[in-house]
Amino acid sequence: TKIEEEVMDSILQFDHSVIFYVHEHLVYSFLTPIMAILSKITSNGALWILIALLLMIQKKYRVLGVAIIIALGFVFIIGDQGLKPNVARLRPFVDFPNVTVPLESALPKATSFSFPSGHSFGSFASAMTIYLGLSQIAPQKRYLGILALVLSVVVAFSRVYLFVHYPTDVLTGLVLGIIVGCIAWKIAKALWSWWTGRKNEVEYEPYTFKRKN
């Protein structure tokens, strides 16, 4: 329909104007390696999986570690298996092959799809889970959750900077990630309640496997 076409045109206009603004005004040689490293360490959720495993080792944060893994499971199913192949949006460097990208070696396969950004989706899902989890397990450490969310913003920006995603790819990742993070933490809390409820003789501190003294 005409309305759908107009909406799509507006989205494309927004995407193109923002990505080219970034490309023409915000790309600096000292920033490029930082953006590439951030993108590399968060690829396939690597950094977040590592954080989840480190949390799972500790009784106090085990539930939070499990919640991050649940969140990343949703990201894989919804993003990689669901939206990406079905929307099948081409990446900016494929749409605009004449553009000189900041770093050739940072480009993913040209056959991989662009919508939504997996880096953005996975980072915001994990960061939101960390923020919610720490808010309830260790409120004095909640600032680490805020730091994780700030890092996610930079990761999302790095994808546009490197010319591998359009702004709406990363913005969709942000919105979906925050929703998934909320759901994952709720599921982890429910699992904790079920698990600890089976052993009535042991009392744990809320959402941890740390026994109450």
Coordinates of C-alpha atoms in Angstrom, one line a residue, residues 30-213:
F30 CA 42.3 6.7 16.3
L31 CA 38.6 5.6 16.8
T32 CA 38.5 2.9 14.2
P33 CA 40.6 0.2 16.0
I34 CA 38.6 0.8 19.2
M35 CA 35.3 0.3 17.4
A36 CA 36.7 -2.8 15.7
I37 CA 37.9 -4.3 19.0
L38 CA 34.5 -3.6 20.7
S39 CA 32.7 -5.2 17.8
K40 CA 35.1 -8.2 17.9
I41 CA 34.8 -9.0 21.6
T42 CA 31.0 -8.8 21.5
S43 CA 30.6 -10.9 18.3
N44 CA 28.3 -13.9 18.9
G45 CA 27.9 -12.6 22.5
A46 CA 31.4 -13.7 23.4
L47 CA 32.0 -11.0 26.1
W48 CA 28.6 -11.6 27.6
I49 CA 29.0 -15.3 27.6
L50 CA 32.3 -14.9 29.4
I51 CA 30.7 -12.6 32.0
A52 CA 27.8 -15.1 32.5
L53 CA 30.3 -17.9 33.1
L54 CA 32.3 -15.9 35.6
L55 CA 29.0 -15.0 37.4
M56 CA 27.8 -18.6 37.4
I57 CA 30.9 -19.8 39.3
Q58 CA 29.8 -17.6 42.3
K59 CA 26.9 -18.7 44.4
K60 CA 25.8 -15.2 44.9
Y61 CA 25.5 -14.4 41.2
R62 CA 24.8 -17.8 39.7
V63 CA 21.1 -16.9 39.0
L64 CA 22.2 -13.8 37.1
G65 CA 24.7 -15.8 35.0
V66 CA 21.9 -18.2 34.1
A67 CA 19.7 -15.2 33.2
I68 CA 22.3 -13.8 30.8
I69 CA 22.5 -17.2 29.0
I70 CA 18.7 -17.4 28.8
A71 CA 18.7 -13.8 27.3
L72 CA 21.3 -14.8 24.7
G73 CA 19.3 -17.9 23.8
F74 CA 16.3 -15.7 23.0
V75 CA 18.6 -13.4 21.0
F76 CA 19.8 -16.4 18.9
I77 CA 16.3 -17.7 18.3
I78 CA 14.5 -14.3 17.7
G79 CA 17.4 -12.5 15.9
D80 CA 19.6 -15.0 14.1
Q81 CA 17.1 -17.7 13.4
G82 CA 13.9 -15.6 13.2
L83 CA 14.2 -12.0 11.9
K84 CA 17.6 -12.0 10.1
P85 CA 16.8 -14.7 7.4
N86 CA 13.1 -13.6 7.1
V87 CA 13.7 -9.9 6.7
A88 CA 16.9 -10.6 4.7
R89 CA 18.1 -7.0 4.7
L90 CA 21.4 -6.4 2.9
R91 CA 24.2 -4.7 4.8
P92 CA 25.2 -1.1 4.1
F93 CA 28.5 -2.0 2.6
V94 CA 26.7 -4.3 0.2
D95 CA 24.1 -1.7 -0.7
F96 CA 26.9 0.9 -1.2
P97 CA 29.9 -1.0 -2.6
N98 CA 31.7 2.2 -3.7
V99 CA 31.9 3.5 -0.1
T100 CA 35.4 3.1 1.5
V101 CA 34.6 1.5 4.8
P102 CA 36.7 2.4 7.9
L103 CA 38.2 -1.1 8.2
E104 CA 37.9 -3.8 5.6
S105 CA 39.0 -6.6 8.0
A106 CA 36.0 -5.7 10.3
L107 CA 33.4 -6.6 7.7
P108 CA 31.3 -9.6 8.2
K109 CA 30.4 -11.9 5.3
A110 CA 28.5 -10.1 2.6
T111 CA 26.0 -12.9 2.6
S112 CA 25.0 -12.3 6.2
F113 CA 22.0 -10.2 6.8
S114 CA 21.6 -6.8 8.6
F115 CA 18.3 -6.7 10.5
P116 CA 18.4 -6.6 13.5
S117 CA 22.0 -6.1 14.7
G118 CA 23.0 -9.2 16.6
H119 CA 25.7 -7.2 18.5
S120 CA 23.2 -4.6 19.6
F121 CA 20.5 -7.1 20.4
G122 CA 22.8 -9.4 22.4
S123 CA 24.6 -6.6 24.2
F124 CA 21.4 -4.8 25.3
A125 CA 19.7 -8.1 26.3
S126 CA 22.7 -9.0 28.5
A127 CA 23.2 -5.5 29.9
M128 CA 19.6 -5.1 30.8
T129 CA 19.7 -8.5 32.6
I130 CA 22.8 -7.5 34.5
Y131 CA 21.2 -4.2 35.5
L132 CA 18.0 -5.9 36.7
G133 CA 19.8 -8.7 38.4
L134 CA 22.3 -6.5 40.3
S135 CA 19.4 -4.2 41.3
Q136 CA 17.9 -7.1 43.3
I137 CA 20.9 -9.1 44.3
A138 CA 23.4 -6.3 45.1
P139 CA 21.9 -2.9 44.7
Q140 CA 25.2 -1.2 45.6
K141 CA 26.7 -2.7 42.5
R142 CA 23.8 -1.6 40.2
Y143 CA 26.2 0.9 38.6
L144 CA 27.9 -2.0 36.9
G145 CA 24.6 -2.6 35.1
I146 CA 24.5 1.0 34.0
L147 CA 28.1 0.7 32.7
A148 CA 27.1 -2.4 30.8
L149 CA 24.2 -0.5 29.2
V150 CA 26.5 2.4 28.3
L151 CA 29.0 -0.1 26.7
S152 CA 26.0 -1.5 24.7
V153 CA 25.3 2.0 23.3
V154 CA 28.9 2.2 22.2
V155 CA 28.8 -1.3 20.7
A156 CA 25.6 -0.4 18.8
F157 CA 27.3 2.8 17.5
S158 CA 30.4 0.8 16.4
R159 CA 28.2 -1.2 14.1
V160 CA 27.0 1.9 12.2
Y161 CA 30.5 3.4 12.4
L162 CA 32.0 0.3 10.8
F163 CA 29.4 0.6 8.0
V164 CA 28.0 -2.9 8.7
H165 CA 24.6 -2.0 10.1
Y166 CA 22.0 0.7 9.5
P167 CA 20.8 2.8 12.5
T168 CA 17.4 1.1 12.5
D169 CA 19.2 -2.3 12.7
V170 CA 20.9 -1.3 16.0
L171 CA 17.9 0.6 17.4
T172 CA 15.7 -2.5 16.9
G173 CA 18.4 -4.5 18.6
L174 CA 18.3 -2.0 21.5
V175 CA 14.5 -2.2 21.9
L176 CA 14.3 -6.0 21.5
G177 CA 17.3 -6.4 23.8
I178 CA 15.7 -4.5 26.7
I179 CA 12.5 -6.5 26.3
V180 CA 14.4 -9.8 26.2
G181 CA 16.5 -8.8 29.2
C182 CA 13.4 -8.1 31.3
I183 CA 11.9 -11.5 30.3
A184 CA 15.1 -13.4 30.9
W185 CA 15.5 -12.0 34.4
K186 CA 11.8 -12.9 35.2
I187 CA 12.4 -16.5 34.0
A188 CA 15.6 -16.9 36.0
K189 CA 13.8 -15.6 39.1
A190 CA 11.0 -18.0 38.5
L191 CA 13.5 -20.9 38.1
W192 CA 15.2 -19.9 41.3
S193 CA 11.9 -19.8 43.2
W194 CA 11.0 -23.2 41.9
W195 CA 14.4 -24.7 42.7
T196 CA 14.8 -23.3 46.1
G197 CA 11.2 -24.0 47.0
R198 CA 11.9 -27.7 46.7
K199 CA 14.4 -27.6 49.6
N200 CA 12.5 -26.1 52.4
E201 CA 15.1 -26.8 55.0
V202 CA 17.6 -24.5 53.4
E203 CA 17.1 -20.7 53.2
Y204 CA 18.9 -18.6 50.6
E205 CA 19.4 -14.9 50.2
P206 CA 17.0 -13.6 47.5
Y207 CA 17.9 -14.8 43.9
T208 CA 21.2 -16.3 45.0
F209 CA 22.5 -19.7 46.2
K210 CA 24.1 -18.0 49.2
R211 CA 22.7 -19.6 52.3
K212 CA 21.2 -17.2 54.9
N213 CA 23.2 -17.2 58.1

